[in-house]
Tab-separated table of C-alpha atoms in Angstrom:
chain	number	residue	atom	x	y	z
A	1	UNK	CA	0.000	0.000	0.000
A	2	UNK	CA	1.428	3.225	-1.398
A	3	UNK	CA	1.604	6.059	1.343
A	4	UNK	CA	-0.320	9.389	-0.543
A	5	UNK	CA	1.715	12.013	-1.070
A	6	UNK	CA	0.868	14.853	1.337
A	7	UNK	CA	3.234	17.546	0.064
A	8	UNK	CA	5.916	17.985	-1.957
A	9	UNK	CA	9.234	20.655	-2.404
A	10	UNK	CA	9.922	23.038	0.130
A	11	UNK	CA	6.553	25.532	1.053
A	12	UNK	CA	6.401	28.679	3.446
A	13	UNK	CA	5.739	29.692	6.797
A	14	UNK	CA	5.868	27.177	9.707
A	15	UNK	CA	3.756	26.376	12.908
A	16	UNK	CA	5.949	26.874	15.599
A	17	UNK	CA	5.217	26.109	19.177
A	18	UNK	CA	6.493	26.583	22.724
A	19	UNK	CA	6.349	24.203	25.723
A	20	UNK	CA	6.023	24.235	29.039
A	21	UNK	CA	6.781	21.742	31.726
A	22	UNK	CA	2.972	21.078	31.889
A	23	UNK	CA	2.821	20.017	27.997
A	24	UNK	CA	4.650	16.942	28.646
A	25	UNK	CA	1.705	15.584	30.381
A	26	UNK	CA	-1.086	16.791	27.861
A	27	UNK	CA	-1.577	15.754	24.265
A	28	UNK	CA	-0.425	17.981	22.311
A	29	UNK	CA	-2.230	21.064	20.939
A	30	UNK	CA	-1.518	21.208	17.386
A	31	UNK	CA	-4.333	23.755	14.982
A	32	UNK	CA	-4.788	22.632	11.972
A	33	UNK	CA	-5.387	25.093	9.214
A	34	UNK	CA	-4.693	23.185	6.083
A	35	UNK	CA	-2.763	24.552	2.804
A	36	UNK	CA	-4.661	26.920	1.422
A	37	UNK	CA	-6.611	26.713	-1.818
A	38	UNK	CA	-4.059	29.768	-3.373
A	39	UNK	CA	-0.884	28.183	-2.021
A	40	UNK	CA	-1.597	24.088	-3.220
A	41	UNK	CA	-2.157	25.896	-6.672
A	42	UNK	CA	1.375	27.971	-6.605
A	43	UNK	CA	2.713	24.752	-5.491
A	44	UNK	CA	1.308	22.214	-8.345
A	45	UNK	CA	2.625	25.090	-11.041
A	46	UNK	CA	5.841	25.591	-10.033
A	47	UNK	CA	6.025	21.498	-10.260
A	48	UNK	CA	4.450	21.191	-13.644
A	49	UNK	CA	6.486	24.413	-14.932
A	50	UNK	CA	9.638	22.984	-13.167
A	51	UNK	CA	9.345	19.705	-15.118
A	52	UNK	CA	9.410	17.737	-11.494
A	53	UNK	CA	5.662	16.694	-12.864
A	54	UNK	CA	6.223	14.209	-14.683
A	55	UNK	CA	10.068	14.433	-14.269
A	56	UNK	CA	10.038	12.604	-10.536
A	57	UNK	CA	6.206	12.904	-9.807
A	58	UNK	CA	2.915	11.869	-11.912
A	59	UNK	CA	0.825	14.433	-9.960
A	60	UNK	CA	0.863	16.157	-6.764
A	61	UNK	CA	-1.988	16.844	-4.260
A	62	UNK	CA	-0.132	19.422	-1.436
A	63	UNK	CA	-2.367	19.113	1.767
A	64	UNK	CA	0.248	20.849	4.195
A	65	UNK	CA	3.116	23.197	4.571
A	66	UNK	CA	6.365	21.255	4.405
A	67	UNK	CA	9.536	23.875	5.806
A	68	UNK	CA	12.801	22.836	4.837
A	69	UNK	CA	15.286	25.538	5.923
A	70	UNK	CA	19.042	26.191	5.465
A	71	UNK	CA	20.022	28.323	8.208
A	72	UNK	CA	17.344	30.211	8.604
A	73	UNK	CA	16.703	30.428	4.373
A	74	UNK	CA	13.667	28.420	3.632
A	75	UNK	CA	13.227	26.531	0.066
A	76	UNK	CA	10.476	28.431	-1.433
A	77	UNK	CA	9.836	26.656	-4.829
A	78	UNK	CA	12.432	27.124	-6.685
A	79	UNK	CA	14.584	29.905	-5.014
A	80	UNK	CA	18.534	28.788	-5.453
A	81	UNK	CA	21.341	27.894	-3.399
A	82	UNK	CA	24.756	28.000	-3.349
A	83	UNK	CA	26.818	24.831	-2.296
A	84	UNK	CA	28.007	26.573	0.892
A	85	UNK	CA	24.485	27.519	2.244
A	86	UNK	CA	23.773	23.817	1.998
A	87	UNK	CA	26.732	22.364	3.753
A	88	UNK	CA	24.731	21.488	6.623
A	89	UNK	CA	21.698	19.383	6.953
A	90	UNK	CA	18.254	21.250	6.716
A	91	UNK	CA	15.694	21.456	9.526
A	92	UNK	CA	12.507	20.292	8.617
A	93	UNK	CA	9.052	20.804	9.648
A	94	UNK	CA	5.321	21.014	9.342
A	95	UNK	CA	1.923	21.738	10.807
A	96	UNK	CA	-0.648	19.090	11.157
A	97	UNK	CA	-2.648	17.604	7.781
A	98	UNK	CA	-6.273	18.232	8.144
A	99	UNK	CA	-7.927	15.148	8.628
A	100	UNK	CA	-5.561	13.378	10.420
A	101	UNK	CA	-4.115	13.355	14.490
A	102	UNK	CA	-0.633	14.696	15.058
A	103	UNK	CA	0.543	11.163	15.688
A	104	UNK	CA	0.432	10.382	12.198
A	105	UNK	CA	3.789	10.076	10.903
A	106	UNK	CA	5.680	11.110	7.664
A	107	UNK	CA	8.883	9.772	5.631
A	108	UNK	CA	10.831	12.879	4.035
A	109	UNK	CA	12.529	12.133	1.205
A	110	UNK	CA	15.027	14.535	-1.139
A	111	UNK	CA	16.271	13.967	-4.655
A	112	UNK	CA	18.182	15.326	-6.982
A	113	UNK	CA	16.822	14.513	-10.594
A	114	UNK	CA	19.435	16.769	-12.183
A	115	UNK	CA	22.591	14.787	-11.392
A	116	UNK	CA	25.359	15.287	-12.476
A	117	UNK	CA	24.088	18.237	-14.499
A	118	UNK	CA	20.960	19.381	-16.257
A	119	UNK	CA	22.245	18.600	-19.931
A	120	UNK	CA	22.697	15.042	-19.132
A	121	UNK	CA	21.344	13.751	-15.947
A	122	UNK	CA	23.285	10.171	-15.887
A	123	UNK	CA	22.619	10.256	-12.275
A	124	UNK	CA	18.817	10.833	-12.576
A	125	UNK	CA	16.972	11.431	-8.999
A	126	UNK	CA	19.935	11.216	-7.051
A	127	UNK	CA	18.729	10.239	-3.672
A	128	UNK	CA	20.097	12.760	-1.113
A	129	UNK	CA	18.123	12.281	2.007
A	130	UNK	CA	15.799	9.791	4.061
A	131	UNK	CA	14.155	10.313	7.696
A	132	UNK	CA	10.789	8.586	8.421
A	133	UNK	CA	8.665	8.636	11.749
A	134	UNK	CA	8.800	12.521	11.471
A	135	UNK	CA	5.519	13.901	12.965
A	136	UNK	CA	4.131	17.847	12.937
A	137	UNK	CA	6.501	20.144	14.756
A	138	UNK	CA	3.941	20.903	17.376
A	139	UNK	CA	4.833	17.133	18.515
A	140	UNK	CA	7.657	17.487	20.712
A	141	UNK	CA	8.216	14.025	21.735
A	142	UNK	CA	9.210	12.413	18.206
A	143	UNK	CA	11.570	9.478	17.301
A	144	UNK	CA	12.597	10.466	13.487
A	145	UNK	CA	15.029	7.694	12.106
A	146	UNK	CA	17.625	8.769	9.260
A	147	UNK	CA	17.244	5.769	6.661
A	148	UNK	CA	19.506	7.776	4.308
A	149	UNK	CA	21.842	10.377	5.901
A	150	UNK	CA	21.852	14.107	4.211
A	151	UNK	CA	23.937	14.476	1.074
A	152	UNK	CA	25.140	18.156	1.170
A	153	UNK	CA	23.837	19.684	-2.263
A	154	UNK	CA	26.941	19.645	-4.343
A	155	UNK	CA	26.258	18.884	-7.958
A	156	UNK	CA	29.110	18.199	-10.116
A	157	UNK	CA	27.913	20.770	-13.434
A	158	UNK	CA	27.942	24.647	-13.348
A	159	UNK	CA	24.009	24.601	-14.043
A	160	UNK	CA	21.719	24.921	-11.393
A	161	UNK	CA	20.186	21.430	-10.607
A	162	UNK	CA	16.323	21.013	-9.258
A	163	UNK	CA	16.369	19.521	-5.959
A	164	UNK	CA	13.272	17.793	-4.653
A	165	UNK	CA	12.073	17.735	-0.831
A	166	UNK	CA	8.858	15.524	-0.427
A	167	UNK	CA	6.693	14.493	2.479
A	168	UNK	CA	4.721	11.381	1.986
A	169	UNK	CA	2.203	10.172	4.612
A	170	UNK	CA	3.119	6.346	6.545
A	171	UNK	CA	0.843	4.163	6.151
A	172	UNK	CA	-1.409	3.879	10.034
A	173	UNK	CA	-2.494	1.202	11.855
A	174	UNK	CA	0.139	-1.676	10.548
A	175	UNK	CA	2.046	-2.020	13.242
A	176	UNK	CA	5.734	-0.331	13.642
A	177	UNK	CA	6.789	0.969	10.027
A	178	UNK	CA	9.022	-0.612	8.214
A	179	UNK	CA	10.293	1.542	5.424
A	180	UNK	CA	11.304	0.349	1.743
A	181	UNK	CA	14.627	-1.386	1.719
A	182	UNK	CA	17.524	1.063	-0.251
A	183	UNK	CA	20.546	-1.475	0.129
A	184	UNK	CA	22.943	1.048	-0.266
A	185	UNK	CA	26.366	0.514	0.280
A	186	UNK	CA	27.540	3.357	2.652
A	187	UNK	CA	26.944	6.482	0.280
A	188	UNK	CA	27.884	4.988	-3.118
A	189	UNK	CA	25.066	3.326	-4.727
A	190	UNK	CA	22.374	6.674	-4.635
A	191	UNK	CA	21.096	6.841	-7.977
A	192	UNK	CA	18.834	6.052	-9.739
A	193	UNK	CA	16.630	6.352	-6.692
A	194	UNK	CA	13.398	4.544	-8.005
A	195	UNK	CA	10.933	6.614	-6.279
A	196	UNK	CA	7.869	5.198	-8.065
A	197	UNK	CA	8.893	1.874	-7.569
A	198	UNK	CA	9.950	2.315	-3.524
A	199	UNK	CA	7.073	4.907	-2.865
């Protein structure tokens, strides 16, 4: 069973929280709003004008606002990078999905389909990045697992390359997850990254 994807490439603002002793006790309070209307429309264009639909994705239905930040220098759909400012692995967050409790988890995944360069992408969807059992960021008390540490974004061509961040929903209610195997062999064997195939 195929978890739905819930939101793909890197969105805007993010819910942030604060705790107090007390909140350890209590379930967490985490307001759903939902992606609006406006913004799941800016985000299925920039895909389909990016080429990442039907490059890496047949279709994309965003249903929340997945923050991936450098620093403090969010991925906005598109915006670039240099190598440097990506050095270090990104923080990563989201409010809840309508529809579903905070204790749903997520598996984030980032690719590069670009690799080694745009002319001639040899290394098409170069897997940089794995971590499942992430949950909203009002959830304080999470146990994300790294299945595929980060890759610093450091493509090989001149040309800018599209990198990828996606959040797909885990499947609920099947016991303790067990994510796709990716038998790779320390950090050799990362492309191609079958993402259809795994996900």
């Amino acid at each position: 069973m195929k978890p739905q994807t819930t939101n793909l490439l890197p969105l805007l603002a993010a819910s942030l929280s604060s705790a107090s002793p007390l909140s350890i006790l209590l379930p967490p309070i985490c307001p759903t709003v939902g992606l609006p209307a406006t913004r799941a429309a800016q985000v299925r264009a920039a895909f389909q004008s990016s080429g990442i639909v039907p490059d890496v994705l047949t279709s994309i239905n965003p249903t929340t606002e997945l923050q991936v930040l450098y620093g403090n220098i969010p991925e906005n759909l598109g915006n670039t990078f240099s190598a440097l400012q990506t050095l270090q692995e990104p923080t990563i967050s989201f409010p809840p999905e309508p529809l579903h409790p905070p204790s749903t988890k997520y598996t984030y995944i980032q690719i590069d389909p670009d690799a080694p360069g745009p002319s001639l992408p040899l290394l098409h969807s170069y897997l940089h990045h794995i971590i499942y059992n992430l949950q909203p960021s009002c959830v304080f008390a999470q146990s994300p697992v790294t299945q595929a540490r980060y890759m610093p974004l450091t493509p090989l061509s001149v040309a800018p390359h599209r990198y990828v961040s996606l959040l797909f929903r885990q499947p609920a209610g099947l016991g303790e997850y067990k994510p796709p195997a990716l038998n790779l062999v320390e950090d050799v064997a990362r492309a191609p990254f079958d993402l259809a195939a795994l996900y």
